[in-house]
Coordinates of C-alpha atoms in Angstrom, one line a residue:
X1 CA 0.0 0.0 0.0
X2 CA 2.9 2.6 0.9
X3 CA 4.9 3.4 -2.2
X4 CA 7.9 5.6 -0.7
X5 CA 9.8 3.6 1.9
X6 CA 11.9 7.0 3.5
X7 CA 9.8 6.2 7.2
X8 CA 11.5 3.5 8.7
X9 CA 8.7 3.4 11.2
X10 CA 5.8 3.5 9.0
X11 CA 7.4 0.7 7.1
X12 CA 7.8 -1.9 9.7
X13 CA 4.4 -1.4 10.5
X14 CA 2.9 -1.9 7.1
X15 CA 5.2 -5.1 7.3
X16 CA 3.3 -6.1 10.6
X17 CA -0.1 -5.0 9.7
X18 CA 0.1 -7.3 6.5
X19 CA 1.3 -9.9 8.6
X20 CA -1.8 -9.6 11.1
X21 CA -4.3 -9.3 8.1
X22 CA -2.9 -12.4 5.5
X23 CA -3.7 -14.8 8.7
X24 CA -7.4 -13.1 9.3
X25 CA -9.1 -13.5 6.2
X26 CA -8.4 -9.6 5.3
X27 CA -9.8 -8.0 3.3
X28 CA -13.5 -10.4 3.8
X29 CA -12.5 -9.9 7.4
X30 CA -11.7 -7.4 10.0
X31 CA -10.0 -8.7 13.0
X32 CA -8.8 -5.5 14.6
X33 CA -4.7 -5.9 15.2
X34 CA -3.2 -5.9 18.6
X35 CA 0.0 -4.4 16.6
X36 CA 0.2 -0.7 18.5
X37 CA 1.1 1.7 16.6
X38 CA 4.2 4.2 17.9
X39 CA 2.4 7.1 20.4
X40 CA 2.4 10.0 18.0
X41 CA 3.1 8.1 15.2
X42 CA 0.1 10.0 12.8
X43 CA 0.7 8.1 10.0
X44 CA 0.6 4.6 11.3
X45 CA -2.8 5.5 12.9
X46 CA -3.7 7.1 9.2
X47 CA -1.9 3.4 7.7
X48 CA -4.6 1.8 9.8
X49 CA -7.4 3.7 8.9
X50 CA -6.4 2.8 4.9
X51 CA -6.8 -0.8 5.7
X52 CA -10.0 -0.6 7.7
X53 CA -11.4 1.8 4.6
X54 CA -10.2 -1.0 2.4
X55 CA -12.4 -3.9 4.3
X56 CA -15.6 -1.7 4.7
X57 CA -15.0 -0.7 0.7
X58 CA -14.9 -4.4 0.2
X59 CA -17.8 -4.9 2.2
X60 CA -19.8 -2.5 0.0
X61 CA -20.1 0.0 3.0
X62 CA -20.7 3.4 2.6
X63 CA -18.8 4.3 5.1
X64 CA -15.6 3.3 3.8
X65 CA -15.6 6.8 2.5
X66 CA -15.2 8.5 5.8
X67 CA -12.4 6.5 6.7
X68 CA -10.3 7.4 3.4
X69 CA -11.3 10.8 4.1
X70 CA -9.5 10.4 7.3
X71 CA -6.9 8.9 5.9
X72 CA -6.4 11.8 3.0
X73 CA -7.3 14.9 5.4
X74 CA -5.1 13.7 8.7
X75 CA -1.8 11.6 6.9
X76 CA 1.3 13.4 6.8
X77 CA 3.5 11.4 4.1
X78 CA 2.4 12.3 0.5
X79 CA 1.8 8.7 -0.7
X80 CA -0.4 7.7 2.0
X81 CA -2.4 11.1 1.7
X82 CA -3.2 10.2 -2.0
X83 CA -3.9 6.2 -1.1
X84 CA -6.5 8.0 0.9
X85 CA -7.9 10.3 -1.7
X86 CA -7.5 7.7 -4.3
X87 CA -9.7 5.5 -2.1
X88 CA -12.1 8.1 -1.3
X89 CA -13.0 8.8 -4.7
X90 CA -13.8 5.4 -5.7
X91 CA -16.1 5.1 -2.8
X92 CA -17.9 8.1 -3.0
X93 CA -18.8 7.0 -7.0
X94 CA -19.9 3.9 -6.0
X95 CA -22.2 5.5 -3.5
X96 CA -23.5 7.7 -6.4
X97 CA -24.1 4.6 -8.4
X98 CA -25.9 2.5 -5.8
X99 CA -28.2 5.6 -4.9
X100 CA -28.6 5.8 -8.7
X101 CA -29.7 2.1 -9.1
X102 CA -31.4 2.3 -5.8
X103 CA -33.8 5.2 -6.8
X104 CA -34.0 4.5 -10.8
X105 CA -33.1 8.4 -10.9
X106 CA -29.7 9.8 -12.2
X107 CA -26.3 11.0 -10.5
X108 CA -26.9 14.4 -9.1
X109 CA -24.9 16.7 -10.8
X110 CA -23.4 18.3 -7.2
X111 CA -22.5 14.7 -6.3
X112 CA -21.1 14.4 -9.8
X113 CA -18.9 17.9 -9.4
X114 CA -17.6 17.0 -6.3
X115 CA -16.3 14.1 -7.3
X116 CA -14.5 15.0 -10.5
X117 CA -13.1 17.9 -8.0
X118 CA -11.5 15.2 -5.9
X119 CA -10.4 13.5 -8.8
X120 CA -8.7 17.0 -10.3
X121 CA -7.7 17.6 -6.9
X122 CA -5.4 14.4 -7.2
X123 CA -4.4 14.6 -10.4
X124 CA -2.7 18.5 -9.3
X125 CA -1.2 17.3 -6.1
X126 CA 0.5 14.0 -7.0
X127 CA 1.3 14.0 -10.7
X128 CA 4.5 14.7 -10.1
X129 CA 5.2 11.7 -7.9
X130 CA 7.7 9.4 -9.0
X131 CA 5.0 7.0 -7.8
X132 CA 1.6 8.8 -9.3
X133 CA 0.7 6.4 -12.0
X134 CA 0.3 4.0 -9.0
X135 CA -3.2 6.8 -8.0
X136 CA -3.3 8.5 -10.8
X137 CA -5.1 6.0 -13.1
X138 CA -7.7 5.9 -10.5
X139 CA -8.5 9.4 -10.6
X140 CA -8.8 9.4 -14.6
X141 CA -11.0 6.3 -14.0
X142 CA -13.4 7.8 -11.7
X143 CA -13.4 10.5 -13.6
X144 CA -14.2 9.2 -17.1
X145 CA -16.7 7.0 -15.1
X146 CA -18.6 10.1 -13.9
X147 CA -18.0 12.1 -17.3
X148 CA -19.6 9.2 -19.3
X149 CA -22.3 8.9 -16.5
X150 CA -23.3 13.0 -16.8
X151 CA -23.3 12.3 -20.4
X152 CA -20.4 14.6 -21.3
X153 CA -18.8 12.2 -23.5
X154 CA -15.6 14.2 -25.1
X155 CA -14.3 14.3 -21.5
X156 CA -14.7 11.0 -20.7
X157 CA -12.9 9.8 -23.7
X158 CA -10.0 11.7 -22.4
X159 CA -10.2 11.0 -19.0
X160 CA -10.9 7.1 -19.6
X161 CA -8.0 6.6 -22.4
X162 CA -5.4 8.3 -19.8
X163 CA -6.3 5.9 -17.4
X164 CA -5.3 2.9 -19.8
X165 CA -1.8 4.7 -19.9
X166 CA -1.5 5.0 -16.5
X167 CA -2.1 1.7 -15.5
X168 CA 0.5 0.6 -18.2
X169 CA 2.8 1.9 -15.8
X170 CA 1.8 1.1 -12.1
X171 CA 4.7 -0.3 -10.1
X172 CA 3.4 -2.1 -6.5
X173 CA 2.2 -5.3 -6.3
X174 CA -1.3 -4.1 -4.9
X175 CA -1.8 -1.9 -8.0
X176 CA -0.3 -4.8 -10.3
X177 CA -3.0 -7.2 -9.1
X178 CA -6.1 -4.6 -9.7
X179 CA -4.7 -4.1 -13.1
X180 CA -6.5 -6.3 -14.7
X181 CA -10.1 -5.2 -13.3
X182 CA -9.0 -1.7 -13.5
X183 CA -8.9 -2.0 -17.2
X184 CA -12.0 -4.1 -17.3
X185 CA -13.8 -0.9 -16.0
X186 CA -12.3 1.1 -18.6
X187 CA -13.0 -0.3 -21.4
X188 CA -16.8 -1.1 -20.3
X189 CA -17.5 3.1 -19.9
X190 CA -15.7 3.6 -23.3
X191 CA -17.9 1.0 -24.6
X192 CA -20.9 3.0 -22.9
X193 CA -19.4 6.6 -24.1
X194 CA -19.4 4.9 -27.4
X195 CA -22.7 3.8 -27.2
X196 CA -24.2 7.0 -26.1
X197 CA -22.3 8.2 -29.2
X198 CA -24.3 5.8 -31.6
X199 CA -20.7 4.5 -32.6
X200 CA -22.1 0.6 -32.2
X201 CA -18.8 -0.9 -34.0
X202 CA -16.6 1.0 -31.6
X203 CA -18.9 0.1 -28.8
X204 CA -19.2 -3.7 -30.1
X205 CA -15.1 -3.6 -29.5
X206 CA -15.0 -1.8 -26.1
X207 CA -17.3 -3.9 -24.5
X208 CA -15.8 -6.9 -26.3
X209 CA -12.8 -6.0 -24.4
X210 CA -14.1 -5.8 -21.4
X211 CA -15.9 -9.2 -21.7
X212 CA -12.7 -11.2 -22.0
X213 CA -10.7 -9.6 -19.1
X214 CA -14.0 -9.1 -16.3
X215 CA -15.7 -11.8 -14.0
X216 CA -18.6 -11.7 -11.9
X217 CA -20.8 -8.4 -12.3
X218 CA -18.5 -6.9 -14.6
X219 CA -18.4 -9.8 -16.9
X220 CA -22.1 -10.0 -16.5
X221 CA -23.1 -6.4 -17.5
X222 CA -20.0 -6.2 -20.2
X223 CA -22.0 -9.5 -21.9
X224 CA -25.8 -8.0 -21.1
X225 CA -24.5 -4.8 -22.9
X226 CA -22.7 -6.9 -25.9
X227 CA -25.7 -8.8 -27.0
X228 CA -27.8 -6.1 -26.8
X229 CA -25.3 -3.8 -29.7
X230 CA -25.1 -7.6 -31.7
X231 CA -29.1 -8.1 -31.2
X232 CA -30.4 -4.4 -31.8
X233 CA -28.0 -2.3 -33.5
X234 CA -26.0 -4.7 -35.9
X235 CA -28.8 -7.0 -36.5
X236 CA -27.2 -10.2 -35.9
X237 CA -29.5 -12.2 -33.2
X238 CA -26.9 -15.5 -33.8
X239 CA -24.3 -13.7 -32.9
X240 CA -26.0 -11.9 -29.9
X241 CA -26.9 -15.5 -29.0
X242 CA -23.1 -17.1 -29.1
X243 CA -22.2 -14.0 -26.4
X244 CA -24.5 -15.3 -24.1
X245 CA -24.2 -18.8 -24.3
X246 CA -20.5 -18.2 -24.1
X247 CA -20.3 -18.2 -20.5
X248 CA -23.0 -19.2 -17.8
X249 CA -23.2 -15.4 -17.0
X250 CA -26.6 -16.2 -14.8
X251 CA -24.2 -18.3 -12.3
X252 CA -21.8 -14.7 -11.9
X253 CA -25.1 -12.7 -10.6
X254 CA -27.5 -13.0 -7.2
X255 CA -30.8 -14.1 -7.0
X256 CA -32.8 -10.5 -7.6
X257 CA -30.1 -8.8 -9.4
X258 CA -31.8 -7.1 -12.5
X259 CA -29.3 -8.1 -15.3
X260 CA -30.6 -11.4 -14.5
X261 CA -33.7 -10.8 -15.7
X262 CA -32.7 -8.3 -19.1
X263 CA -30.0 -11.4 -19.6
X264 CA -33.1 -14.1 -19.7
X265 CA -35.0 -11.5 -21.9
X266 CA -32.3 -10.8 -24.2
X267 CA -31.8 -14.9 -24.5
X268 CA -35.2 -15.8 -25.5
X269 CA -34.7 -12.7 -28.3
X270 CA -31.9 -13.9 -29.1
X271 CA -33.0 -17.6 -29.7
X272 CA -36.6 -16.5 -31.5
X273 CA -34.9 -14.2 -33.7
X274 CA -32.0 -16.4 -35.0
X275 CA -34.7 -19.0 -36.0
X276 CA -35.4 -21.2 -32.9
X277 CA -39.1 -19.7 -31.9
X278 CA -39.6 -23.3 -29.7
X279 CA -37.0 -22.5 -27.4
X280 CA -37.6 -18.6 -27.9
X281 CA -41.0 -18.9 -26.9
X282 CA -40.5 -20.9 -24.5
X283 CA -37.9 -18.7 -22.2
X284 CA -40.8 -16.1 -22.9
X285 CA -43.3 -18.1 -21.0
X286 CA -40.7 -18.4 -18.1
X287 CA -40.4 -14.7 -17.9
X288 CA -43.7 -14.1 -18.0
X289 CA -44.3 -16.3 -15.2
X290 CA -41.5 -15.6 -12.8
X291 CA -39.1 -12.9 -14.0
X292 CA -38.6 -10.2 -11.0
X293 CA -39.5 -7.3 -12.7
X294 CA -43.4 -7.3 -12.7
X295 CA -42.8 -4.5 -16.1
X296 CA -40.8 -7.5 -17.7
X297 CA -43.3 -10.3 -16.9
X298 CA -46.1 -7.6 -18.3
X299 CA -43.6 -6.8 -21.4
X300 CA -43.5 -11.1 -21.8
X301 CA -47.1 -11.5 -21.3
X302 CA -47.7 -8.8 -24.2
X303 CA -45.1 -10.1 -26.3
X304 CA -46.6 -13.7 -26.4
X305 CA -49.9 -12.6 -27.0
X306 CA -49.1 -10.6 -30.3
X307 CA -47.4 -13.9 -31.1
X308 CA -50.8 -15.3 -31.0
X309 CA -52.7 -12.7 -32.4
X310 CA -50.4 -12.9 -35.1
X311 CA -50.5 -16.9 -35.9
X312 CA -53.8 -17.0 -35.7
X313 CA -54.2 -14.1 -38.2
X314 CA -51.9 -16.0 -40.4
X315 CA -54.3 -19.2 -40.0
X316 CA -57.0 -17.3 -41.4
X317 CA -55.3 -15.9 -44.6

């Protein structure tokens, strides 16, 4: 977590914090350390803080925020300071994002400002660090996230595509091993700037990209978001189909989660547009009858019975 090793004291108790939290299950966990940090020592206790904000942000809890904040507003050594903001702004977007999803409405635009001015903030302060594209990605990320989000889509190209350079150039191991996700993220918001764009090639490839290096929710929405461009927008329903029979993308999601139920719809599209209207139909009826979105079991229910109407006109031709 520290990138400068010039405090001989802050160092030895990274060393034995990271010893304490390998053999507790960290960062799942929190088994508070009986490692005591040096009387006075005001980083170790901000050190401390970073790992507890790391487990809470892990967690999903809001407030992990506060305890970066802490971190950012009370550390004295320049790399721990921006650890702190860098984790601060990463939890404040994703607390704009599960308010968004929560409420169906979108980001307010003062949570959106503030946020970008944390991230601007960060990019001023530490971009001359020998260590800064170790934070600095993250601020370009969070950024571009909230750019594309507010719809301002020039900027978040920019922001978005410095990111990518950055983490080509991340040194610690901790930054190493997020690399991958990191990236993941990216090129899903360029595939949704492109999107919003109407570019559906360029989108097609970004979230193509993001499909083969994401798992779990990621991986899920980068593969919802894929077969929709294939299905809709390039007209290719078997192709939209071979994305999501790729990977069993229902097994990466929770029971209730809603790309479960767009993924089931986009399925039975998928299947009775490419020519297989048994099994197309068929994955209609399901989500009619037990999809958890009572709009999407009403949109099903509609759906089949135009089928219907439409047969039966057919019948009497």
């Amino acid at each position: 977590m520290l990138m400068e090793q010039s405090d001989p004291t802050l160092v030895d108790y990274e060393r034995r914090l990271r010893r304490h939290f390998r053999m507790t299950g960290f960062p799942e966990t929190w088994i508070p350390p009986k490692i005591l940090a040096k009387p006075g020592h005001v980083d170790s206790q901000a050190l401390l803080h970073m790992f507890y904000g790391r487990h809470l942000g892990n967690s999903g809890k809001p407030e992990a925020a506060a305890e970066f904040r802490e971190v950012y507003e009370k550390a004295q050594a320049a790399d721990l300071k921006a650890r702190g903001l860098e984790g601060l702004t990463d939890a404040l977007m994703k607390i704009a994002s599960d308010e968004s999803a929560r409420t169906g409405a979108p980001i307010q635009s003062a949570s959106a400002e503030a946020i970008r001015d944390l991230c601007r903030r960060g990019i001023e302060e530490f971009q001359h660090q020998e260590w800064a594209p170790n934070v600095i990605g993250t601020f370009h990320l969070v950024h571009g996230t909230i750019d594309a989000w507010m719809g301002d889509t020039f900027t978040a190209k920019l922001h978005l595509k410095r990111a990518l350079k950055e983490l080509d150039h991340v040194t610690t191991q901790l930054d190493r091993s997020g690399r991958k996700e990191a990236r993941a993220w990216v090129y899903f918001f360029l595939g949704e700037v492109a999107a919003q764009e109407s570019d559906w090639e360029e989108a097609r490839r970004q979230y193509e990209m993001s499909q083969r290096l994401s798992k779990e929710i990621m991986l899920a929405a980068a593969t919802s978001r894929l077969a929709r461009i294939y299905l809709e927008h390039l007209k290719s329903p078997a192709r939209a189909l071979q994305v999501l029979r790729r990977t069993k993308i229902l097994n990466h999601l929770v029971e209730k989660d809603p790309l479960r139920d767009e993924i089931r719809w986009l399925t039975a599209k998928s299947y009775y547009m490419s020519g297989n209207k048994r099994v197309g139909l068929r994955l209609y009826r399901e989500i009619a009858q037990d999809a958890d979105s009572e709009a999407l079991r009403n949109d099903a229910r509609i759906w089949l019975e135009s089928i219907k109407e439409d047969q039966e006109r057919k019948r009497d031709i």
